[in-house]
Structures are given as structure tokens and as C-alpha cells.
mmCIF file of C-alpha atoms and ligand atoms in Angstrom:
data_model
loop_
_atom_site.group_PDB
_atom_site.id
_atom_site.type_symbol
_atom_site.label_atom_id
_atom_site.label_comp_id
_atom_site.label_asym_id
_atom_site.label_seq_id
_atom_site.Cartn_x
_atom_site.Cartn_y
_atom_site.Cartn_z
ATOM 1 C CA UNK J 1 0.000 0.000 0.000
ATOM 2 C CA UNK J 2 1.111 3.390 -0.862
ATOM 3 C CA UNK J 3 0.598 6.216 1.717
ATOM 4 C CA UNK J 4 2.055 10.212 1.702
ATOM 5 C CA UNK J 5 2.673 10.457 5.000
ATOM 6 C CA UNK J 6 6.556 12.237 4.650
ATOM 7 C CA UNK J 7 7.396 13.897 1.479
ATOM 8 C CA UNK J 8 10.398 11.579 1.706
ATOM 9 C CA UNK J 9 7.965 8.472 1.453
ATOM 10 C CA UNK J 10 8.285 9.480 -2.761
ATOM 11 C CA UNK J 11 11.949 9.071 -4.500
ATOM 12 C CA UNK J 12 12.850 11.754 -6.265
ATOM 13 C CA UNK J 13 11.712 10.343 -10.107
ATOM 14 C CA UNK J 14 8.555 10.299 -8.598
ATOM 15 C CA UNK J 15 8.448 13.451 -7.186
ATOM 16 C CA UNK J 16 9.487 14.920 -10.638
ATOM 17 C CA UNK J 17 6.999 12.855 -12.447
ATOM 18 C CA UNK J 18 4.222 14.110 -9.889
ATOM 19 C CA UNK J 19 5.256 17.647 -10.879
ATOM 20 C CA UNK J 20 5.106 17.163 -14.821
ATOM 21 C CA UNK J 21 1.730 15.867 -14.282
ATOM 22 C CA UNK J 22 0.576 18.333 -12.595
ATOM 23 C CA UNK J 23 2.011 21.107 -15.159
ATOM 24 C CA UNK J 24 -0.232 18.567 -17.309
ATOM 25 C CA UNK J 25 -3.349 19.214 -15.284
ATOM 26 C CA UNK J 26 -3.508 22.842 -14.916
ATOM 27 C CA UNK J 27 -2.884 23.203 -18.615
ATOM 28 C CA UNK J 28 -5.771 20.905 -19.140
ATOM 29 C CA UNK J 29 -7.919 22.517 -16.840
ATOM 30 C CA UNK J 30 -6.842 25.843 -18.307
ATOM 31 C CA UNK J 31 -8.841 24.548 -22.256
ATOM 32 C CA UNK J 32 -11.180 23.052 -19.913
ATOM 33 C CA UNK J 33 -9.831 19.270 -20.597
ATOM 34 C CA UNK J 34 -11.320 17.109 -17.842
ATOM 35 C CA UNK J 35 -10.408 13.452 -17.300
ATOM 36 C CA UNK J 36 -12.587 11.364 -15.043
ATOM 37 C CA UNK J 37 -9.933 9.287 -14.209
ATOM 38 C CA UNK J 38 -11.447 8.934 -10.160
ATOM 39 C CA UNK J 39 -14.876 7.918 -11.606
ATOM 40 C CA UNK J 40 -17.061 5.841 -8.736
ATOM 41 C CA UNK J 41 -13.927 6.546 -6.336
ATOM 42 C CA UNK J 42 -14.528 8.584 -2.933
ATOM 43 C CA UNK J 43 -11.890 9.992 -0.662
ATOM 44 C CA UNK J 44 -12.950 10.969 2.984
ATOM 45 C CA UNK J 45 -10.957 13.804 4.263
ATOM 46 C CA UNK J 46 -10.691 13.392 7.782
ATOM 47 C CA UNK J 47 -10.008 16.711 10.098
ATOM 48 C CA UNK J 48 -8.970 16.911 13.765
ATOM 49 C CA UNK J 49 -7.983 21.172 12.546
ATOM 50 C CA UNK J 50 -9.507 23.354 10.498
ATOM 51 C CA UNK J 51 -8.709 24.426 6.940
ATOM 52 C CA UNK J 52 -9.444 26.409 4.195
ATOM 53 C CA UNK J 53 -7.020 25.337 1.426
ATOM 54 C CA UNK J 54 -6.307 21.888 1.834
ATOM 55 C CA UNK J 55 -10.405 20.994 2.040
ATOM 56 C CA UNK J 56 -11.540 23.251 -0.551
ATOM 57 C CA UNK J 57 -8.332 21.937 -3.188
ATOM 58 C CA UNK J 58 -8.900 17.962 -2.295
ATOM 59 C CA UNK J 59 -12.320 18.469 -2.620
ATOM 60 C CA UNK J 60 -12.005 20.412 -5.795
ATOM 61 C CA UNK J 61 -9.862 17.848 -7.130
ATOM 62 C CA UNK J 62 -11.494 14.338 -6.225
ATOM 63 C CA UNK J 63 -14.693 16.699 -8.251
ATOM 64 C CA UNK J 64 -13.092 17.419 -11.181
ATOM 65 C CA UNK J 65 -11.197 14.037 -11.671
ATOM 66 C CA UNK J 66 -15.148 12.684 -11.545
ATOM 67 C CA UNK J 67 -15.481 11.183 -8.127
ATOM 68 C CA UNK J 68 -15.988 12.247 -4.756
ATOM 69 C CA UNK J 69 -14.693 13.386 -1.538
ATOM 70 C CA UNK J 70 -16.271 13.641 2.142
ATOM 71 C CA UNK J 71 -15.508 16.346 4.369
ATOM 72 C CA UNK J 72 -15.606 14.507 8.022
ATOM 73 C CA UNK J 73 -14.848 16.602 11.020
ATOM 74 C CA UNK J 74 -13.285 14.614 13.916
ATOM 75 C CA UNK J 75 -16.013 15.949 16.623
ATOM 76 C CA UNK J 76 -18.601 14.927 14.553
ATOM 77 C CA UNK J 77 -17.764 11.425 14.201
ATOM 78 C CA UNK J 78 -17.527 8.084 17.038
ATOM 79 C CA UNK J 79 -13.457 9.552 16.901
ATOM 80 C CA UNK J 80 -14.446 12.206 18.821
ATOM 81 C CA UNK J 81 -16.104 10.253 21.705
ATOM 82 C CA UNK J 82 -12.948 8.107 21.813
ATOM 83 C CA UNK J 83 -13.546 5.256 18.928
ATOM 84 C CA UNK J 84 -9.853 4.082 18.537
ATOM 85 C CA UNK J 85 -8.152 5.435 15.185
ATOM 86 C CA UNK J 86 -7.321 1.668 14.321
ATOM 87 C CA UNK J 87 -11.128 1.115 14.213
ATOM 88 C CA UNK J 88 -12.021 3.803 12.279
ATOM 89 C CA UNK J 89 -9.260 3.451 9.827
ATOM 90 C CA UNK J 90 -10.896 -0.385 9.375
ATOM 91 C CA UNK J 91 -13.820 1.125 8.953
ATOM 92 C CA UNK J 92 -13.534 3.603 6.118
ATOM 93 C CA UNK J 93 -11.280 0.912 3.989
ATOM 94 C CA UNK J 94 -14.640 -0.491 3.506
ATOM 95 C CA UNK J 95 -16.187 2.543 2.070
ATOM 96 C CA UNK J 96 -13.829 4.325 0.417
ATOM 97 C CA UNK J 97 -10.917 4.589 -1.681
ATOM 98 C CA UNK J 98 -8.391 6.813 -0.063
ATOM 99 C CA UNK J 99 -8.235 9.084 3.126
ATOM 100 C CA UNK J 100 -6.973 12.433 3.432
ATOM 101 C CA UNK J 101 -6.212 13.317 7.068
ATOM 102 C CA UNK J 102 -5.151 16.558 9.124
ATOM 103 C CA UNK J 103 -4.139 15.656 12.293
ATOM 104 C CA UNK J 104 -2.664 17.339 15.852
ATOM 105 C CA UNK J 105 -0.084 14.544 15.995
ATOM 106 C CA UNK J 106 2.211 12.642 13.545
ATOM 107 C CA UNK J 107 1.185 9.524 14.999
ATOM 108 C CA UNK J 108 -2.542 9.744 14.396
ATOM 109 C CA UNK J 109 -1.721 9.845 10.960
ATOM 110 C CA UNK J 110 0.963 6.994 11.399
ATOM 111 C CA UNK J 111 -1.235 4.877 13.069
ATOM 112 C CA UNK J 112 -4.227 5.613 10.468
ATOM 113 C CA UNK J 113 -2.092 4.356 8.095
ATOM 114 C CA UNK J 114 -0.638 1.147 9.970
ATOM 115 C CA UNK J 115 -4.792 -0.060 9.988
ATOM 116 C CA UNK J 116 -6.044 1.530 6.931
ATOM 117 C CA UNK J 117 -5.740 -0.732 3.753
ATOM 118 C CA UNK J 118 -6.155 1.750 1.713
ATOM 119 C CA UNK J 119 -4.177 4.972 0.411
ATOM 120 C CA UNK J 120 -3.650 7.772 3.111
ATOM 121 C CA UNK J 121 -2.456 11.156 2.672
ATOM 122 C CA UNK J 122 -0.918 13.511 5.104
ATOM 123 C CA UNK J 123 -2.839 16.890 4.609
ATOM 124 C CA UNK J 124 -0.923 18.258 7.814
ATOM 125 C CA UNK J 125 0.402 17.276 10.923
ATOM 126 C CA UNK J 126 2.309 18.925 13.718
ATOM 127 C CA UNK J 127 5.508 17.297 11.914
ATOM 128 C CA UNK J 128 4.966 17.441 8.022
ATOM 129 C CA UNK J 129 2.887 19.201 5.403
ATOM 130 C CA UNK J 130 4.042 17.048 2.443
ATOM 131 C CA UNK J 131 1.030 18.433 0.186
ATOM 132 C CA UNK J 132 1.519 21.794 0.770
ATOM 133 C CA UNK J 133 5.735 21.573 -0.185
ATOM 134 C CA UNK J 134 5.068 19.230 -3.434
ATOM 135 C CA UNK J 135 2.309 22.171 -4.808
ATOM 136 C CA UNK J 136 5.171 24.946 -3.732
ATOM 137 C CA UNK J 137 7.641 23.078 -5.896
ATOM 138 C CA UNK J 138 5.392 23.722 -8.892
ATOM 139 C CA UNK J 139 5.170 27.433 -8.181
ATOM 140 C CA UNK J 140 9.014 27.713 -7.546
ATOM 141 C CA UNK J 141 9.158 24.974 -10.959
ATOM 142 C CA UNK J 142 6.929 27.700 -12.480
ATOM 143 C CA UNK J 143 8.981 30.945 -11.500
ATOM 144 C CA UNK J 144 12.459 29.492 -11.329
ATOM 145 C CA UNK J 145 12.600 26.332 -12.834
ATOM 146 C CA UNK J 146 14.610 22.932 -10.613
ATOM 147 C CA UNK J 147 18.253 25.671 -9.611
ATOM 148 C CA UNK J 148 16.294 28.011 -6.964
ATOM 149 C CA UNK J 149 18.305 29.272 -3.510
ATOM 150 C CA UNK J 150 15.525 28.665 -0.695
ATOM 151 C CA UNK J 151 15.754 30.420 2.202
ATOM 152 C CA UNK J 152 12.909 29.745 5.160
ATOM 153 C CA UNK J 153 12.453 32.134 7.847
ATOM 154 C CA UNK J 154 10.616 31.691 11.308
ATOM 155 C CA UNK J 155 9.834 29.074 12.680
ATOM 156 C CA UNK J 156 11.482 25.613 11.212
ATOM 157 C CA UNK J 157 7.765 24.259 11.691
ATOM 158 C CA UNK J 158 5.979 21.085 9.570
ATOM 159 C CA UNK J 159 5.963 23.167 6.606
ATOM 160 C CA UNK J 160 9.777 23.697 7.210
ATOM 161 C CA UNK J 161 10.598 19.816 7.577
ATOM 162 C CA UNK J 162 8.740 18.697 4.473
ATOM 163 C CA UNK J 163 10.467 21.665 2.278
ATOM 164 C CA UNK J 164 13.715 20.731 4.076
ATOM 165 C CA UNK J 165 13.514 17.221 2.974
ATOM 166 C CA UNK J 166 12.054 18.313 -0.540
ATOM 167 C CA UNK J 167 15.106 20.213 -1.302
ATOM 168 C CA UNK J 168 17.249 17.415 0.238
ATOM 169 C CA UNK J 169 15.739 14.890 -2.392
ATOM 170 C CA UNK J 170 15.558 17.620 -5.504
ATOM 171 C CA UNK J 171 19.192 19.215 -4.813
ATOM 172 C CA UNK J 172 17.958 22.521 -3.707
ATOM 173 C CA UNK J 173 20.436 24.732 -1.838
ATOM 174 C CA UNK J 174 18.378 25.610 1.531
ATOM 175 C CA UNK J 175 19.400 28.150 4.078
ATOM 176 C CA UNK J 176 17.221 28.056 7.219
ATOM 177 C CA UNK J 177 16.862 30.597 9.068
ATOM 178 C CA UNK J 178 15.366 30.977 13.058
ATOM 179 C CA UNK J 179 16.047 31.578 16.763
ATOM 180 C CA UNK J 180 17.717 28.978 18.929
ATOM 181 C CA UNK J 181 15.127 26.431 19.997
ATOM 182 C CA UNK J 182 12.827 26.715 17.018
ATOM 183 C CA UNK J 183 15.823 24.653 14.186
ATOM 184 C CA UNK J 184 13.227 21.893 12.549
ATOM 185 C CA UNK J 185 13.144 19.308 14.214
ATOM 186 C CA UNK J 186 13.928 16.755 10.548
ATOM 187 C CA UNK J 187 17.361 18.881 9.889
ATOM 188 C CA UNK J 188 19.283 15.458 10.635
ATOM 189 C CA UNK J 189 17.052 14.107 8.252
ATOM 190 C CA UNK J 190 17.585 16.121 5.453
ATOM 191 C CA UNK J 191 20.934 16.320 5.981
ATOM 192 C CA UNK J 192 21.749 12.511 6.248
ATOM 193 C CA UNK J 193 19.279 12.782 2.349
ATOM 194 C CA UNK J 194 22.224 14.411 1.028
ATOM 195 C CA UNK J 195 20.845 17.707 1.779
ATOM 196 C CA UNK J 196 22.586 21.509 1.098
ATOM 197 C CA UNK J 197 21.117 22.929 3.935
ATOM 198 C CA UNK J 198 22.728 25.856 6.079
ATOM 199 C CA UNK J 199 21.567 27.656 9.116
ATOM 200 C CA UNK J 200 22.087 31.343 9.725
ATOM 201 C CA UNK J 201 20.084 32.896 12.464
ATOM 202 C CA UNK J 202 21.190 36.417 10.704
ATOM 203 C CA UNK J 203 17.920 36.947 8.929
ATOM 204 C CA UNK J 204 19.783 40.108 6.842
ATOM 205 C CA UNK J 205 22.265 37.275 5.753
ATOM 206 C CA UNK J 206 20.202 34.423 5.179
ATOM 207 C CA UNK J 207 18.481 36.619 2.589
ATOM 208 C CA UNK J 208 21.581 37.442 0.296
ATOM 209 C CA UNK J 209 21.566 35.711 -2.875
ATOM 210 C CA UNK J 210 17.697 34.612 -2.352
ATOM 211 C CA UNK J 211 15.411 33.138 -5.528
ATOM 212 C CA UNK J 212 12.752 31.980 -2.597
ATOM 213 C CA UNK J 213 11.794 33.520 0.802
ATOM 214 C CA UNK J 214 9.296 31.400 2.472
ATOM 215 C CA UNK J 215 7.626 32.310 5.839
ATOM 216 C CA UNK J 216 5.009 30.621 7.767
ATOM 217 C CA UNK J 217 2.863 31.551 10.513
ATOM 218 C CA UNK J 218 5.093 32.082 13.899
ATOM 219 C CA UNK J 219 1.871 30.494 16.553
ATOM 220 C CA UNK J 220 0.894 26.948 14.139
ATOM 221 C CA UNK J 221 -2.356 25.452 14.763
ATOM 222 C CA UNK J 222 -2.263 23.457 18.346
ATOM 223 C CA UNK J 223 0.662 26.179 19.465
ATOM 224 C CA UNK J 224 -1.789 29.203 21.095
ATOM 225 C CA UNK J 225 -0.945 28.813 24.554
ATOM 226 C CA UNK J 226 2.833 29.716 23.486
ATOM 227 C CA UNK J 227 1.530 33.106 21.001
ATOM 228 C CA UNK J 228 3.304 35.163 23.804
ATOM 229 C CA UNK J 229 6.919 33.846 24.000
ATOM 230 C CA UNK J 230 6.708 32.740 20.248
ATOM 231 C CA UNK J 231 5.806 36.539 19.044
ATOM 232 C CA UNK J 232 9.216 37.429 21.185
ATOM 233 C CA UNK J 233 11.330 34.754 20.221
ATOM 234 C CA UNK J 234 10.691 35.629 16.622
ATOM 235 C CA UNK J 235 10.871 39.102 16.775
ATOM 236 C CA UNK J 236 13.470 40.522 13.388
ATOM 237 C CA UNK J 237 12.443 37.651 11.431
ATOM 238 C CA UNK J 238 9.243 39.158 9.916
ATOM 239 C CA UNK J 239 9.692 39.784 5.928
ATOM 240 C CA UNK J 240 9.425 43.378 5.526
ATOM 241 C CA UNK J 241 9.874 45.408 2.457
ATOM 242 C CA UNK J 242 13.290 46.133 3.961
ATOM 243 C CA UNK J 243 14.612 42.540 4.407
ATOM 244 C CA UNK J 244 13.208 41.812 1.061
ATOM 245 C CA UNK J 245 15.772 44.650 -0.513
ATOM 246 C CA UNK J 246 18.850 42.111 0.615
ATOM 247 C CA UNK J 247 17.658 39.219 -1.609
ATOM 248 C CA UNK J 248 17.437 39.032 -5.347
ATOM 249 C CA UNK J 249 15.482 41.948 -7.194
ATOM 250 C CA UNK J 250 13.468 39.585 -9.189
ATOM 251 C CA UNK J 251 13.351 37.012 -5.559
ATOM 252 C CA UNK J 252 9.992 35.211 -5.184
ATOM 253 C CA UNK J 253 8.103 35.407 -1.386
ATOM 254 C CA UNK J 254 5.694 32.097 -0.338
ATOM 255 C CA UNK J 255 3.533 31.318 2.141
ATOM 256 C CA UNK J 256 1.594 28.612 2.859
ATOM 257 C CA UNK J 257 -1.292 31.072 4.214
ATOM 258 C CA UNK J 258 -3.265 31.148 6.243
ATOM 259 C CA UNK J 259 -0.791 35.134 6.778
ATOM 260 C CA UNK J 260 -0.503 36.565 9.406
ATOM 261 C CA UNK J 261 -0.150 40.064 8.309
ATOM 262 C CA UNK J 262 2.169 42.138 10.932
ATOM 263 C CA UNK J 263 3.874 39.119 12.256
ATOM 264 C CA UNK J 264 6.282 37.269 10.004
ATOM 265 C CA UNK J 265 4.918 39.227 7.097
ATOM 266 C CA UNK J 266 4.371 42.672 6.134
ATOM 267 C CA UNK J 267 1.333 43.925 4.443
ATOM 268 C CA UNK J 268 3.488 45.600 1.083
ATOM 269 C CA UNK J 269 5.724 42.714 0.989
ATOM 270 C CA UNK J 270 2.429 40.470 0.696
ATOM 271 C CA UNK J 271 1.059 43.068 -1.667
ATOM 272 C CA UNK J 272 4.153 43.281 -3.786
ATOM 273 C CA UNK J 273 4.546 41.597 -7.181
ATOM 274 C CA UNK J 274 7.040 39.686 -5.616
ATOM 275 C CA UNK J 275 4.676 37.782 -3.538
ATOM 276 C CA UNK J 276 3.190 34.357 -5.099
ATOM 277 C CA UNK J 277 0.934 33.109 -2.372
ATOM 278 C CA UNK J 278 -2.350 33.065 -4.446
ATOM 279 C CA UNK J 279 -0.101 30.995 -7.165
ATOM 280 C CA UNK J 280 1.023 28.637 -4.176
ATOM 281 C CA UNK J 281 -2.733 28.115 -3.091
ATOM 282 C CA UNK J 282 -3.820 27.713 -6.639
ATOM 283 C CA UNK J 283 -1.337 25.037 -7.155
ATOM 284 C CA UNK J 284 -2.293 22.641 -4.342
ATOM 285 C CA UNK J 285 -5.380 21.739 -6.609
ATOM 286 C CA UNK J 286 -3.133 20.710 -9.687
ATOM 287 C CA UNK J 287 -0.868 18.845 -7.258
ATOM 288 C CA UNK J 288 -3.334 17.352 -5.342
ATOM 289 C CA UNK J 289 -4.607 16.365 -8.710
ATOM 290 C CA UNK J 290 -1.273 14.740 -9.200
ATOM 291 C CA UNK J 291 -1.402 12.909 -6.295
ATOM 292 C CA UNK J 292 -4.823 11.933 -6.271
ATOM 293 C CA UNK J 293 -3.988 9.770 -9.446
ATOM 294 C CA UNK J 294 -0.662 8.602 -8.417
ATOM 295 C CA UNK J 295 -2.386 6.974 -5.471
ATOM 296 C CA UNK J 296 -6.118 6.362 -6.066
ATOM 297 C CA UNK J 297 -5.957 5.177 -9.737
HETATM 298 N N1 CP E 1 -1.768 25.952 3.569
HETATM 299 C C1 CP E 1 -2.773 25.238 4.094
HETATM 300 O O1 CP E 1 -2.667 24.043 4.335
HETATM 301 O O2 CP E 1 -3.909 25.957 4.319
HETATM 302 P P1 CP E 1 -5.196 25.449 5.093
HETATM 303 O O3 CP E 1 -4.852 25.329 6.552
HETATM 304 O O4 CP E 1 -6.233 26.490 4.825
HETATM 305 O O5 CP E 1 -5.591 24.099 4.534
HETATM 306 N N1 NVA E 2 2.411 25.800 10.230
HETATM 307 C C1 NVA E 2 1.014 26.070 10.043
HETATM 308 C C2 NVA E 2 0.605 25.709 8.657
HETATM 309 C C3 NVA E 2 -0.838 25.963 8.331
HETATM 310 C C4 NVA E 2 -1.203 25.520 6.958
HETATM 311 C C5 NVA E 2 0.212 25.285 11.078
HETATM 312 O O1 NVA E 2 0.557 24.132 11.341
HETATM 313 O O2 NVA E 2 -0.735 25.841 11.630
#
């Protein structure tokens, strides 16, 4: 059985072939060329968090590839009055095709996995956000092509780890950059993949020579009761229109969203034509597209 669980679950062919058919897919979509290729298939799309993007693009996507997908919130269902995971997991595998699950811990998805005999995906967990990195490769793909310098600022949270391990597979130089105590916590990882990946809690620094600044929220989902010493430990790391003027003229700014305007981003720099975040969101549909196929079909 095939899961996404870790963007380093796929080898890097298929990671390359996932992005040329999702270059495919948008193209398509764009002459209005729609394959049912899901036909009769259903994914449920299990949340323990909320979500805007990642519900509305699988949902989207299972749609237009002619089958279906189920939104189930966690509270609503046995889960949430403490049916084991391993149940529910036997459960669904008798219903449907594939399971899309956001979860507050790693394990929950693990262990959905270990019982489920059918496909899961990882649509976020408090250690990876595989979907979300394989959709940014297309956008940096798209502005950049495969030779970009990445560098992350904030916090090295799950969207950090799966982009640290992306450009560990794909040969992407990486330079992280956070306070001490917030280093994600895959950096071994990546770097026993082979990866190119440099810290330098100088955020001025970090910056030179930038194709790619990528920020993510500083408080993640689950985090709340830390906002206070989080909004202090990450205090010079915001992307302002200033730090933006030590990378490349023509660098590119992500972000996962949801932003968090006035925290590690500025208004302007969000604003700016530098900033591709509406691109980025866009392309988790073709990806998830991509992915979809690679593991339903
Ligand atoms: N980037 C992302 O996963 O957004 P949502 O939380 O809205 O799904
Ligand atoms: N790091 C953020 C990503 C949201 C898509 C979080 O986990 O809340």
C-alpha cells in the first residue's frame, strides 16, 4: 500500500513525475480538458484542525477528476467520543478509496495508516505538510525552474521539515533561518538525504543571494498557549519590504497562508509583485490532482 505520510515516502523520479503531471493538469484545466480518471472513487478527508485550502483543493480535485470526496470533522464522528483510530481506519477501507487526514499529531496519521488498507495522505500534521511543499515546488518549478536558492524564515515548523527534505531529495540549496530552539526538528534528516542545507540565524544574511523567501505563521495550529513567548522569540524575522531589498530583485516570497499580516509578514511585501501566495494556493489543486492519481488510480 502506498501512503504520503513524509514527502520523503516518494523518491525523487517520482516526485518529478508528480510535478510534470501536474504542469499537465492545470494546462488541461486551463482549455477546460477534464479526465474522469477517479470515476465511482470517494476519498474521505478526515479533520482533527480546520482548513481552508487543503479541504476546498482535495475536494475540488477528487470533483473534477469525476469522483468524490467527504468532508468529516473529527467531533462529529464516534473519533471524537474516543472510537480508537485503528477502528475507524478499518472502517472507512470499507467505504472508500483513499483518506486524506489533518491531524494534531504525527502519529494519528501513522497509526491511520498502519490499519487503513487503503491509500492515506498527510494533509498536515504537527511534523509534516508534504502536500503543501510538493504544490510549492510547482510554483518555484513555475517561476524558477529545478536551480532556486531557498531560504525559510521563522519558525522551522511542519511546513519547514517537508520543504527541508524536498530540497534534500531535488538538490535545492536551503538556508534556514530561526532563533535557537525553534531549528526543525527533521534537519538530521535532510541532511543525512544528502541535503545543502545551512543555518544562519542572521535573517539580513540568510536573505543574500535569495530566488525563494518562504515564511510561515510564527503560533501553528495546536501552538496558542505559546503566542506570547513565540511573538518574542521571533521578533526581526518578519519579511518586511526592507529585508526583502537584501535578496534578489526579481526574488519570489511564499507562504503557505493562512498570513498573518504584521507578524512574520508585512502587508506591502504580501502586496508586492514579488509575492506568489495566491499561485502557491492555486497550485495545491493541480498537485493534489497529481497525487490523487498517483495513489487512487
Ligand atoms: N496551507 C494550508 O494548508 O492551508 P489550510 O490550513 O487552509 O488548509
Ligand atoms: N504551520 C502552520 C501551517 C498551516 C497551513 C500550522 O501548522 O498551523
Amino acid at each position: 500500500m502506498r501512503h504520503l505520510i513524509s514527502i520523503a515516502d516518494l523518491s525523487r523520479e517520482e516526485i518529478l513525475e508528480l510535478l510534470r503531471t501536474a504542469e499537465k493538469l492545470k494546462e488541461n484545466r486551463k482549455r477546460g480538458i477534464f479526465d474522469e480518471k477517479l470515476k465511482n472513487k470517494t476519498l474521505a478527508m478526515l479533520f482533527e484542525l480546520p482548513s481552508t485550502r487543503t479541504r476546498i483543493s482535495f475536494e475540488v480535485a477528487m470533483l473534477e477528476l469525476g469522483g468524490n470526496a467527504l468532508y468529516l470533522n473529527w467531533y462529529d464522528l464516534q473519533l471524537g467520543r474516543g472510537e480508537p483510530i485503528k477502528d475507524t481506519a478499518r472502517v472507512l477501507s470499507r467505504y472508500v478509496h483513499g483518506i486524506m487526514i489533518r491531524a494534531k499529531k504525527h502519529e494519528t496519521v501513522e497509526e491511520l495508516a498502519k490499519f487503513a488498507s487503503i491509500p492515506v495522505i498527510n494533509g498536515l500534521s504537527n511534523i509534516e505538510h508534504p502536500c503543501q511543499v510538493l504544490a510549492d515546488l510547482l510554483t518555484i518549478y513555475e517561476y524558477k525552474g529545478l536551480n532556486a536558492r531557498i531560504v525559510w524564515l521563522g519558525d522551522g515548523n511542519n511546513v519547514c521539515n517537508s520543504l527541508i527534505l524536498l530540497s534534500a531529495i531535488l538538490g535545492f540549496e536551503m538556508v534556514v533561518s530561526c532563533p535557537k530552539g525553534y531549528e526543525p526538528s527533521l534537519l538530521s534528516r535532510a541532511l543525512q538525504l544528502g541535503g545543502k542545507i545551512v543555518l544562519e540565524r542572521d535573517p539580513k544574511k540568510a536573505v543574500e543571494n535569495a530566488d525563494v523567501l518562504y515564511t510561515d505563521v510564527w503560533v501553528s495550529m495546536g501552538q496558542e498557549a505559546e503566542k506570547e513567548s513565540r511573538l518574542k522569540a521571533f521578533r526581526g524575522y518578519e519579511i518586511s519590504r526592507e529585508l526583502l531589498d537584501h535578496a534578489k530583485k526579481d526574488a519570489i516570497v511564499m507562504h503557505c497562508m493562512p498570513v498573518h499580516r504584521g507578524e512574520e509578514i508585512t502587508d506591502d511585501v504580501i502586496e508586492s509583485d514579488n509575492s506568489v501566495i495566491y499561485d502557491q494556493a492555486e497550485n495545491r489543486l493541480h498537485m493534489q490532482k497529481a497525487v490523487l492519481l498517483k495513489l487512487l488510480s
